[in-house]
mmCIF file of C-alpha atoms and ligand atoms in Angstrom:
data_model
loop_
_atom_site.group_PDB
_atom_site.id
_atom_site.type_symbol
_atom_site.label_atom_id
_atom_site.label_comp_id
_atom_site.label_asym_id
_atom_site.label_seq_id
_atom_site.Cartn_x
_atom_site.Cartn_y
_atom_site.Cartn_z
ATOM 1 C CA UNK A 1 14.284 126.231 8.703
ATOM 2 C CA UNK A 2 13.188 125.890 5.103
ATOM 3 C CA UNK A 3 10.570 128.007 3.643
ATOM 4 C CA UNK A 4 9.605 128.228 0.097
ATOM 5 C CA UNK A 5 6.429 130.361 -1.226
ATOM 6 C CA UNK A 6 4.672 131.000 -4.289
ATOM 7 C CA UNK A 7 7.803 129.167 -6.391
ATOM 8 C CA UNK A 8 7.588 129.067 -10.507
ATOM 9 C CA UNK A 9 9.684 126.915 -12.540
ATOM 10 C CA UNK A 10 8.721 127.168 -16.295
ATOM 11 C CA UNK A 11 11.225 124.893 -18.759
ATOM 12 C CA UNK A 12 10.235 127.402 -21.414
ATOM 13 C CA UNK A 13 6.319 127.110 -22.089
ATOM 14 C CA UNK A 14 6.038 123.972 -19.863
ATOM 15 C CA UNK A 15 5.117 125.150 -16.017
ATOM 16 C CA UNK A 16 7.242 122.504 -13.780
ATOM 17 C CA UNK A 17 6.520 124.139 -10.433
ATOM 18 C CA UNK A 18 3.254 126.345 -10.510
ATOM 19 C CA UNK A 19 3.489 128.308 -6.960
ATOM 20 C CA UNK A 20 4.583 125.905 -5.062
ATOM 21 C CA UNK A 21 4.450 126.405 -0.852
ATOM 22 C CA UNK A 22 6.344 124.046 1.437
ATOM 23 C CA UNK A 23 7.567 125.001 5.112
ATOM 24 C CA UNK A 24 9.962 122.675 7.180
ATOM 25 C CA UNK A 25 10.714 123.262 10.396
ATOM 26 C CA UNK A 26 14.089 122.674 12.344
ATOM 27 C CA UNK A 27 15.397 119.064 13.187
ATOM 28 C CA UNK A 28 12.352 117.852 10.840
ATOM 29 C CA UNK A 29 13.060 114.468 8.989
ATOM 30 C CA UNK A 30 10.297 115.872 6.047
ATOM 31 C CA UNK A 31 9.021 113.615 3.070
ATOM 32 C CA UNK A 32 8.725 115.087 -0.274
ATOM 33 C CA UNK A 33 6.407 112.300 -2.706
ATOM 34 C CA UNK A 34 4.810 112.646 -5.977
ATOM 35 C CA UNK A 35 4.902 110.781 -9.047
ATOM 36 C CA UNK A 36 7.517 111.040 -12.210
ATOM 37 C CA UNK A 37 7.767 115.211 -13.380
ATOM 38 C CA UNK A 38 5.864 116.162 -10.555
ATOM 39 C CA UNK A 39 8.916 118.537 -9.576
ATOM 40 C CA UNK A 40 10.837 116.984 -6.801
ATOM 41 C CA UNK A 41 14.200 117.264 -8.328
ATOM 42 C CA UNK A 42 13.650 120.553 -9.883
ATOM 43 C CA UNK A 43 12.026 121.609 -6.663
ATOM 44 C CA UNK A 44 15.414 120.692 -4.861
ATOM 45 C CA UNK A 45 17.900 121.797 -7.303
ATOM 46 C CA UNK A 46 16.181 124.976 -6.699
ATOM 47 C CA UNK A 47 16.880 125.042 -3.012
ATOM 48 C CA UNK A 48 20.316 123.815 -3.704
ATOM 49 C CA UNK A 49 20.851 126.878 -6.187
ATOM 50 C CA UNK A 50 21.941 124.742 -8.763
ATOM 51 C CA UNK A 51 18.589 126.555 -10.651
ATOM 52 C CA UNK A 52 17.106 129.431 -10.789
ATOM 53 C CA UNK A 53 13.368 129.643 -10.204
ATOM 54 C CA UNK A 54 11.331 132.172 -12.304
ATOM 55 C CA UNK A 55 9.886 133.634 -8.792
ATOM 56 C CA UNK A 56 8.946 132.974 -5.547
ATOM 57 C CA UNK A 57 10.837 133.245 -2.437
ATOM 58 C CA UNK A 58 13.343 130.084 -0.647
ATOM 59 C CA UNK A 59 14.459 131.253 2.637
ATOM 60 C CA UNK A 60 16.871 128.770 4.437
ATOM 61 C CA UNK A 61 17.458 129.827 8.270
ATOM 62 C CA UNK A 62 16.972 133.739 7.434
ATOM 63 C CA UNK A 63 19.046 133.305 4.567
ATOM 64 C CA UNK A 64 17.354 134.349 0.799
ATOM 65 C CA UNK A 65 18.296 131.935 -2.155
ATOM 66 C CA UNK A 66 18.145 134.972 -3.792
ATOM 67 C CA UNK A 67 20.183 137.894 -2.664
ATOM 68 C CA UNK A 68 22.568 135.388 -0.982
ATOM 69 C CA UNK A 69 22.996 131.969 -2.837
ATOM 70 C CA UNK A 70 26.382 131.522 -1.412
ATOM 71 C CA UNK A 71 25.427 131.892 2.255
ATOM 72 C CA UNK A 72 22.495 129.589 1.047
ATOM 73 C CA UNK A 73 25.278 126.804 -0.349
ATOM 74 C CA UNK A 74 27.036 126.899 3.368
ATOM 75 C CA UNK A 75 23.860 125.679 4.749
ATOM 76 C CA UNK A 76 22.890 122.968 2.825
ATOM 77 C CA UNK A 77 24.164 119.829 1.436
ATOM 78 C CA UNK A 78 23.099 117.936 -1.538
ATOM 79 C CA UNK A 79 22.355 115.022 -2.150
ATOM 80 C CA UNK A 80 21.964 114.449 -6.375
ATOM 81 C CA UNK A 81 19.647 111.879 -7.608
ATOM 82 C CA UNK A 82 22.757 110.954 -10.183
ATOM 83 C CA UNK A 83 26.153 109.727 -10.183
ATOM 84 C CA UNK A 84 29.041 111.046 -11.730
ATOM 85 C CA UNK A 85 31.996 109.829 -13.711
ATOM 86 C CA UNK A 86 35.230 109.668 -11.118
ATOM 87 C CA UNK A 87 37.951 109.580 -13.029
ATOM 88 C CA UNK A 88 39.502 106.574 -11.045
ATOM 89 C CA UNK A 89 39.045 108.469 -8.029
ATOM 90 C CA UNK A 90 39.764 105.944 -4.748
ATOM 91 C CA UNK A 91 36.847 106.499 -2.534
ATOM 92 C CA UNK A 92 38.959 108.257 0.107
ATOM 93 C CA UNK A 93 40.564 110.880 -2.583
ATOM 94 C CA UNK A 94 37.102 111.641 -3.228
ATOM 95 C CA UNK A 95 35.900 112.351 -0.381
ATOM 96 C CA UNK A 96 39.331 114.871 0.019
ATOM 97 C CA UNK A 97 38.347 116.454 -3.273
ATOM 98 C CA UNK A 98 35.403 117.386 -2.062
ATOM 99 C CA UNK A 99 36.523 118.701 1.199
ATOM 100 C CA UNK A 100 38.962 120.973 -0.411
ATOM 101 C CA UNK A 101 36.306 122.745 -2.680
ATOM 102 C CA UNK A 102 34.936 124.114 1.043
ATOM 103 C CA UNK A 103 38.736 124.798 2.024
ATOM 104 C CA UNK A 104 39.544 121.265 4.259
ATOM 105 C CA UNK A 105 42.910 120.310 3.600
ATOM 106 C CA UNK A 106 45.798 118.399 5.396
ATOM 107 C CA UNK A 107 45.126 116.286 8.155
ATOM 108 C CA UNK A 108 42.036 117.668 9.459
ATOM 109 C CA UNK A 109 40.322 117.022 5.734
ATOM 110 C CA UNK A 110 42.067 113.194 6.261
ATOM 111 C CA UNK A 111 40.157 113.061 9.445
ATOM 112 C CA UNK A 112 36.805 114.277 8.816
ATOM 113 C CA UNK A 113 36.318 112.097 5.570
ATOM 114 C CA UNK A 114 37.351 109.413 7.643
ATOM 115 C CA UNK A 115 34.565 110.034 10.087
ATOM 116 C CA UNK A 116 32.140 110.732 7.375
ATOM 117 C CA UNK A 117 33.140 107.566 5.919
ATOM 118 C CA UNK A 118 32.493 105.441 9.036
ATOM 119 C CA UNK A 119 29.105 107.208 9.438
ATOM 120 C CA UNK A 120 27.929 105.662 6.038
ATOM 121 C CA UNK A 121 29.661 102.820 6.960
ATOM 122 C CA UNK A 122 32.080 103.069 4.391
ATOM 123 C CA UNK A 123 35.564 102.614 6.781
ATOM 124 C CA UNK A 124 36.564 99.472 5.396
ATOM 125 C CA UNK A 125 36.225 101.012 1.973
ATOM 126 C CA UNK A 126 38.307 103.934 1.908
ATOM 127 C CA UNK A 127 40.557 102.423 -1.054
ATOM 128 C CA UNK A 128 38.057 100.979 -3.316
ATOM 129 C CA UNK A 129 37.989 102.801 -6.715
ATOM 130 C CA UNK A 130 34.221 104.939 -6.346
ATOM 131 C CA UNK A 131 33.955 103.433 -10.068
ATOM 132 C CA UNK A 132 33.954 99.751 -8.715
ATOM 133 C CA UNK A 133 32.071 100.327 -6.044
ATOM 134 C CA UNK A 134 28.260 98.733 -5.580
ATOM 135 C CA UNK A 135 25.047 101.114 -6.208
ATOM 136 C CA UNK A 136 24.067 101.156 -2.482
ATOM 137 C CA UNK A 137 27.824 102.206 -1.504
ATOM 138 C CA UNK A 138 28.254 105.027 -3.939
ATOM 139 C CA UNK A 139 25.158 106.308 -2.729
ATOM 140 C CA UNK A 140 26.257 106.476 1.049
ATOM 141 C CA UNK A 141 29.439 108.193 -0.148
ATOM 142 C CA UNK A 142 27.217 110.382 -2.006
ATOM 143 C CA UNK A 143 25.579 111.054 1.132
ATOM 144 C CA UNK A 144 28.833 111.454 3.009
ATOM 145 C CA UNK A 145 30.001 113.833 -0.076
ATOM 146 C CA UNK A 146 27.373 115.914 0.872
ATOM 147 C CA UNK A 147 27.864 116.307 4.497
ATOM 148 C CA UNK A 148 31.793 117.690 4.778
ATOM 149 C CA UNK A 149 30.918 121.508 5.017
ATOM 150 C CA UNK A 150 28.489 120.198 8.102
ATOM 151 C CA UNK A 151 25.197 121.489 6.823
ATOM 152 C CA UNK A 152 22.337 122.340 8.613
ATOM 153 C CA UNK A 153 19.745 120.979 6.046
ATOM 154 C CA UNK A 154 20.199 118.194 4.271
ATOM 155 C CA UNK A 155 18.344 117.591 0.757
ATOM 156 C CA UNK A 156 18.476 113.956 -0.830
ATOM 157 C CA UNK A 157 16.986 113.187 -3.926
ATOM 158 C CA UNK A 158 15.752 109.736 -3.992
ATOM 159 C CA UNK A 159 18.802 108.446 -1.355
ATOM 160 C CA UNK A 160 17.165 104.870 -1.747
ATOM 161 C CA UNK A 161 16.141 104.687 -5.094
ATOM 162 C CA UNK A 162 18.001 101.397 -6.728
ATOM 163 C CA UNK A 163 18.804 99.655 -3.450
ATOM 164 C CA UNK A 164 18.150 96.507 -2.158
ATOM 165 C CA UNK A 165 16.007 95.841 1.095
ATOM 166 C CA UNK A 166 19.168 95.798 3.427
ATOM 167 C CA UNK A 167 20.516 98.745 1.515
ATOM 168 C CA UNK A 168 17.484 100.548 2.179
ATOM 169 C CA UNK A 169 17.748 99.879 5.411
ATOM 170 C CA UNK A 170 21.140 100.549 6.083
ATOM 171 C CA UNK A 171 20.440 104.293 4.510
ATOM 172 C CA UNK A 172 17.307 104.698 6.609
ATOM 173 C CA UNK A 173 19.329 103.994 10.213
ATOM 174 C CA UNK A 174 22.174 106.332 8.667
ATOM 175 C CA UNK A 175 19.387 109.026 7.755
ATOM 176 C CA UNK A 176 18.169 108.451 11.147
ATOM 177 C CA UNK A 177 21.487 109.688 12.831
ATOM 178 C CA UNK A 178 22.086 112.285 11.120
ATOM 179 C CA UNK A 179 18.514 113.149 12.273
ATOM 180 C CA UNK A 180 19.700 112.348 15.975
ATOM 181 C CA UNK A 181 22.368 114.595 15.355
ATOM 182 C CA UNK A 182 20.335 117.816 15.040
ATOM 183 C CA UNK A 183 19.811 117.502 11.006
ATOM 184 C CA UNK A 184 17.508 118.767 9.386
ATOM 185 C CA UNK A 185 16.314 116.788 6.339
ATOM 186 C CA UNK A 186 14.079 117.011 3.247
ATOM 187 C CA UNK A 187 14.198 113.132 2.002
ATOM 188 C CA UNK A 188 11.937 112.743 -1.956
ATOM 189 C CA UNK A 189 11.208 109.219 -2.795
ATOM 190 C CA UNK A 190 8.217 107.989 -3.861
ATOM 191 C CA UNK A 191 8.131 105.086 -1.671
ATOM 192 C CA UNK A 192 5.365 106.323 0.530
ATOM 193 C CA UNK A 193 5.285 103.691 3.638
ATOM 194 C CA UNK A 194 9.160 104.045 3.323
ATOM 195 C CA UNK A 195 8.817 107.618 4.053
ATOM 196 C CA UNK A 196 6.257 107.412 6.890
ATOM 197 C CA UNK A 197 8.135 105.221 8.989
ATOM 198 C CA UNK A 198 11.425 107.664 8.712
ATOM 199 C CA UNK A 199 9.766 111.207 8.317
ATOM 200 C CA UNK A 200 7.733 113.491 10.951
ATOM 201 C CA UNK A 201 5.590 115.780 7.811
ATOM 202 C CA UNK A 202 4.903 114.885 4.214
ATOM 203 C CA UNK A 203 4.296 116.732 1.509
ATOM 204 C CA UNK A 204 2.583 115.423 -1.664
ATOM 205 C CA UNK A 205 3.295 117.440 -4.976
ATOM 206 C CA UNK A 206 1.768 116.561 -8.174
ATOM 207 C CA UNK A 207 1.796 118.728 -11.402
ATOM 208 C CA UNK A 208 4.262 121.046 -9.600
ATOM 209 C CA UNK A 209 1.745 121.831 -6.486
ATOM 210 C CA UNK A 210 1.662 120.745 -3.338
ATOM 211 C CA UNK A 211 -1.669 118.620 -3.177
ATOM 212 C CA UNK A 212 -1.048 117.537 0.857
ATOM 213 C CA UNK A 213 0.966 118.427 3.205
ATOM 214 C CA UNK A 214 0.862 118.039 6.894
ATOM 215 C CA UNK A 215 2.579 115.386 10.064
ATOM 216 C CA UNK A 216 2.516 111.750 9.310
ATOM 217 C CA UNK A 217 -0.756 111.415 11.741
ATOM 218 C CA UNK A 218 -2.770 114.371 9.744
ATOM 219 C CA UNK A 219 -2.417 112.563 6.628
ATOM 220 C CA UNK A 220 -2.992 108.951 8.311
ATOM 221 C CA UNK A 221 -6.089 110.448 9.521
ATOM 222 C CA UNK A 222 -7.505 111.908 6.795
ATOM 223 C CA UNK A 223 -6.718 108.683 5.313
ATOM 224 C CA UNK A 224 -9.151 107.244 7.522
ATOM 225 C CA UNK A 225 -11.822 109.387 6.833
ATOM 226 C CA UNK A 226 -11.131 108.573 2.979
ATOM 227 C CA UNK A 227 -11.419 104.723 3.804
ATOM 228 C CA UNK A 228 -14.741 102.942 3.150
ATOM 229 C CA UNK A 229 -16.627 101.173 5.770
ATOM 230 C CA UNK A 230 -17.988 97.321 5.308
ATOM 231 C CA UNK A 231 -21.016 96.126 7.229
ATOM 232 C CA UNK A 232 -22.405 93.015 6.881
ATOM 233 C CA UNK A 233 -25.535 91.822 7.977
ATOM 234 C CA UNK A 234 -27.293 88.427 8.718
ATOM 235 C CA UNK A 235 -30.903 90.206 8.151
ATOM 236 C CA UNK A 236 -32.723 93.640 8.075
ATOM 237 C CA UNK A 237 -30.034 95.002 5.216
ATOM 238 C CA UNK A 238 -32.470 96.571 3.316
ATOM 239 C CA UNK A 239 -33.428 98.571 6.528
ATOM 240 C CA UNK A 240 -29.989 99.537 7.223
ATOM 241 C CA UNK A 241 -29.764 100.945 3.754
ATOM 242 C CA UNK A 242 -33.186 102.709 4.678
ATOM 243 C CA UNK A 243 -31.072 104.541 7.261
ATOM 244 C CA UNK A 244 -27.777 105.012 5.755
ATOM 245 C CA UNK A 245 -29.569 107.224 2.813
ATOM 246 C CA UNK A 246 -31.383 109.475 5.485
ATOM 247 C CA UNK A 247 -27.869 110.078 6.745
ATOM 248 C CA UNK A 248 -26.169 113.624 4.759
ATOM 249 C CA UNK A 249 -22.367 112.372 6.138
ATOM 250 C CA UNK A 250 -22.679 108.993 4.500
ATOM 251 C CA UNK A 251 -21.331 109.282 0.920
ATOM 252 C CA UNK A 252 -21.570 106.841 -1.946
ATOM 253 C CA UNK A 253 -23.487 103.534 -0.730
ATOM 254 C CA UNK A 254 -22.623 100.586 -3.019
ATOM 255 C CA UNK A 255 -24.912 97.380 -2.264
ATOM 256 C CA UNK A 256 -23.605 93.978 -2.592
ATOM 257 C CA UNK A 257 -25.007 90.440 -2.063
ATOM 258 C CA UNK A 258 -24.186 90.345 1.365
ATOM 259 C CA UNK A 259 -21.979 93.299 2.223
ATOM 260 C CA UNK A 260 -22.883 97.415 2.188
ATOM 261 C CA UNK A 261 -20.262 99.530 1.732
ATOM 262 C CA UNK A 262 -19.930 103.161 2.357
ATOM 263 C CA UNK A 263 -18.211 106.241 2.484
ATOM 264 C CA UNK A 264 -18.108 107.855 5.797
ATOM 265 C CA UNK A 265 -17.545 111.599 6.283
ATOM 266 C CA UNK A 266 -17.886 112.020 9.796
ATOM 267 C CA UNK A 267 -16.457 111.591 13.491
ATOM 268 C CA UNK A 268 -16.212 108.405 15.443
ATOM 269 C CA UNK A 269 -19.114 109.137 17.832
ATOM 270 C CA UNK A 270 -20.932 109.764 14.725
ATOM 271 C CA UNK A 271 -20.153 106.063 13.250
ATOM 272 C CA UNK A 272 -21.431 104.882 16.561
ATOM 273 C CA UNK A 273 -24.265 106.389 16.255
ATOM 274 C CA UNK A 274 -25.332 105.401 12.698
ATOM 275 C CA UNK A 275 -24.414 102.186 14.009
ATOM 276 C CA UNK A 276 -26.849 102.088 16.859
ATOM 277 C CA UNK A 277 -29.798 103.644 14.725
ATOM 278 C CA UNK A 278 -29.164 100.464 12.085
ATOM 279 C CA UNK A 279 -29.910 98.190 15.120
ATOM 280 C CA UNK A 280 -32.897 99.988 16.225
ATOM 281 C CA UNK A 281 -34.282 99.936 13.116
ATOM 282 C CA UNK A 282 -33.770 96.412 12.748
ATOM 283 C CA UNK A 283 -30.867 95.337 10.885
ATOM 284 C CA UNK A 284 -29.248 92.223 12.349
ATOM 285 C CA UNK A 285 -24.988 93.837 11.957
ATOM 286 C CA UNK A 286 -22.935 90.883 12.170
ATOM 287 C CA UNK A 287 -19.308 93.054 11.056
ATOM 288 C CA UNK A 288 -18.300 96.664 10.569
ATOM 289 C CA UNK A 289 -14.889 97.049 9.420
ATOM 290 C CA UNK A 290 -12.885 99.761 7.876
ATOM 291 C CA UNK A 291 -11.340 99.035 4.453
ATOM 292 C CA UNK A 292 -7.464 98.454 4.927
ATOM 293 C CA UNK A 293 -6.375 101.254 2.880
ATOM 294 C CA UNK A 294 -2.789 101.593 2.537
ATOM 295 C CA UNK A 295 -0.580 104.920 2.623
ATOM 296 C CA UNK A 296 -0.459 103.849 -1.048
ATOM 297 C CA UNK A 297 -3.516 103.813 -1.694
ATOM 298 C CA UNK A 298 -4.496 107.287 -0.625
ATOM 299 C CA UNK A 299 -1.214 108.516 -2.824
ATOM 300 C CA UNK A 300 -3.225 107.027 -5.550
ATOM 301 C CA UNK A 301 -6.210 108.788 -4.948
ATOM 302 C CA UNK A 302 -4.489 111.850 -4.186
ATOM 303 C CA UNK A 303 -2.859 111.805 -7.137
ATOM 304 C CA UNK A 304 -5.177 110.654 -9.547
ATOM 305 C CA UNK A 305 -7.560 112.835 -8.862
ATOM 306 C CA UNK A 306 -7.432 114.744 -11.852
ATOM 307 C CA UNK A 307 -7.062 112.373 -14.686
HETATM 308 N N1 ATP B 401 15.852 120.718 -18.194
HETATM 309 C C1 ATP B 401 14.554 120.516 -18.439
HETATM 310 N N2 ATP B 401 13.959 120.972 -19.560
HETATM 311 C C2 ATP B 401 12.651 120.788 -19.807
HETATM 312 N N3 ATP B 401 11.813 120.144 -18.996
HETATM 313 C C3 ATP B 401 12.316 119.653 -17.857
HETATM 314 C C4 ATP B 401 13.706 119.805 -17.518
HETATM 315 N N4 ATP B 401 13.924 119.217 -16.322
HETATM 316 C C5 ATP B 401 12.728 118.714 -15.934
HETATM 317 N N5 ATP B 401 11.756 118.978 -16.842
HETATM 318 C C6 ATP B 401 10.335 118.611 -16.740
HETATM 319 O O1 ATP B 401 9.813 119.162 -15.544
HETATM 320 C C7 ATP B 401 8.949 118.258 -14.902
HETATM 321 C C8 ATP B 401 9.424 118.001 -13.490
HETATM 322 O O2 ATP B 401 10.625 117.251 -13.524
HETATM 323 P P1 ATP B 401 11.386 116.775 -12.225
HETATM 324 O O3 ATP B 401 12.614 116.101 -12.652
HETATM 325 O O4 ATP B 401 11.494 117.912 -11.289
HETATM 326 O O5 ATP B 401 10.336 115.717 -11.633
HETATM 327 P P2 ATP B 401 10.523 114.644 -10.457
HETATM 328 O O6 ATP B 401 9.364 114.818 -9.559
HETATM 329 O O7 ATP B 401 11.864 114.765 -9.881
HETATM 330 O O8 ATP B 401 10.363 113.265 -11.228
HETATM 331 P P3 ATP B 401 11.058 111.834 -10.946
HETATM 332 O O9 ATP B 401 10.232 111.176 -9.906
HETATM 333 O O10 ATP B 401 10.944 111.133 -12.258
HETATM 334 O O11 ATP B 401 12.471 112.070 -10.523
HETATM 335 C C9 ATP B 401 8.910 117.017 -15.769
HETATM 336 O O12 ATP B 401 7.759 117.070 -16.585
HETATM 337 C C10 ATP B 401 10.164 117.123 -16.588
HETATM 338 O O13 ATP B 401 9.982 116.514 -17.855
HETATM 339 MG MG1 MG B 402 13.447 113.460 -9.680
#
């Protein structure tokens, strides 16, 4: 559905996006995270061809950014990370406005902005001024904005960013329908857990480059892998060290009082069995637990690798 390769983005010296790849299939609800300037926005006002990249290919359903932005504009809707100024616009007039730019007029533009509006759940709001309306319902008119020429994928820039719990919610069961209704949708936040409860991939970008990218599980389990493993023992520690350092998977042993903890690079049938050679040799293991290490915390590592 959306594929982008080898994109550049330079803000004259300064490299935003440095060949940047990211592939989305159809009907995917896909996460895009990274810290402040890593490139989300400009990443996405790129797809929206509201910028022009320096190279690189975006292809959206067969159709170049490139040779045919306006074919490119039918397909997507957009989702700013920014409000506007609406000139004392009633919410319903607004939503009009925008259906005209794509040629909805009359009654059927009436009647699609008022089914757009109860989508967001927005009905009982089609005559507040936009300008008086709360953060968390100018964003789901935002969101409705965006969705009048029915496009295939959606792009949101930070959809959630400012809102309360319940708002939150209330745009992640809205996000979800759309998603139920065939969308496809590239969602950036950088509220990780958010995103893996809503999205099927992830992508992590940092420094303009995609540093992960893969389904929800792939990065859950390589999360695992990056998670240390406590053992405690009631006696024989110092043999269970003895074996731990003979092992080549087990990475960076740190010995406390009464715990050893390690880094584990290898399989589950290769944990039990560095489990059962630590009896045999002795050690008395009274528990073996893996470090709770949130989504969170592997962002971190992910992307503070460099610094
Ligand atoms: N118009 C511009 N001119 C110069 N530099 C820019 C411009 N727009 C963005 N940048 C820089 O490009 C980098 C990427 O910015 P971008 O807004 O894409 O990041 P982001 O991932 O969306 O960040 P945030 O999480 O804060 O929204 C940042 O270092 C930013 O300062
Ligand atoms: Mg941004």
């Amino acid at each position: 559905m959306l594929e982008i390769k080898n994109l550049i983005k330079k803000y004259g010296k300064f490299t935003a996006l440095d060949n940047l790849n990211l592939e989305i299939n159809k009907g995917e609800i896909f996460g895009f995270v990274g810290p402040n300037g890593a490139g989300k926005t400009t990443t996405m006002r790129i797809i929206a061809g509201l910028l022009k990249a320096n190279s690189g290919i975006v292809n959206v359903d067969g159709v170049d950014a490139r040779t045919n932005p306006k074919g490119l504009k039918n397909k997507i809707g957009y989702m700013p990370d920014f409000f506007g100024v609406y000139d004392n616009l009633k919410a319903l007039e607004y939503m009009e406005f925008y259906a005209s730019i794509y040629g909805i007029v009359g009654n059927k533009a009436r009647q699609l902005c008022l089914e757009l509006m109860d989508l967001v759940r927005l009905s009982d709001h089609t005559e507040n001024y936009v300008d008086e309306m709360s953060r968390g319902m100018k964003q789901r008119l935002c969101l409705a904005r965006s969705l009048v020429h029915d496009p295939e994928l959606l792009i949101l820039d930070e959809p959630a960013s400012g809102l309360d719990p319940r708002a939150r919610f209330e745009m992640k069961e809205i996000l979800r329908e759309l998603h139920n209704k065939g969308k496809t949708i590239l969602i950036s936040s950088h509220i990780l857990p958010e995103l893996a409860q809503l999205c099927s991939s992830i992508g992590v970008i940092e420094k303009g480059r995609m540093v992960v990218c893969g389904t929800v599980e792939e990065i859950l389990s390589a999360k695992a892998a990056a998670s240390p493993i406590i053992m405690k023992f009631t006696e024989g520690q110092d043999k269970a060290v003895e074996v731990l350092k003979q092992n080549n998977l087990v990475q960076n042993i740190v010995i406390r009082d009464n715990s050893v903890s390690i880094l584990f690079k290898g399989s589950e049938t290769e944990v039990a069995g560095i489990l059962a050679a630590m009896i045999q040799n002795g050690a008395m293991l009274s528990s073996f637990t893996r470090e709770e290490s949130s989504l969170e915390s592997l962002f971190m590592q992910i992307t503070t690798k460099e610094e």
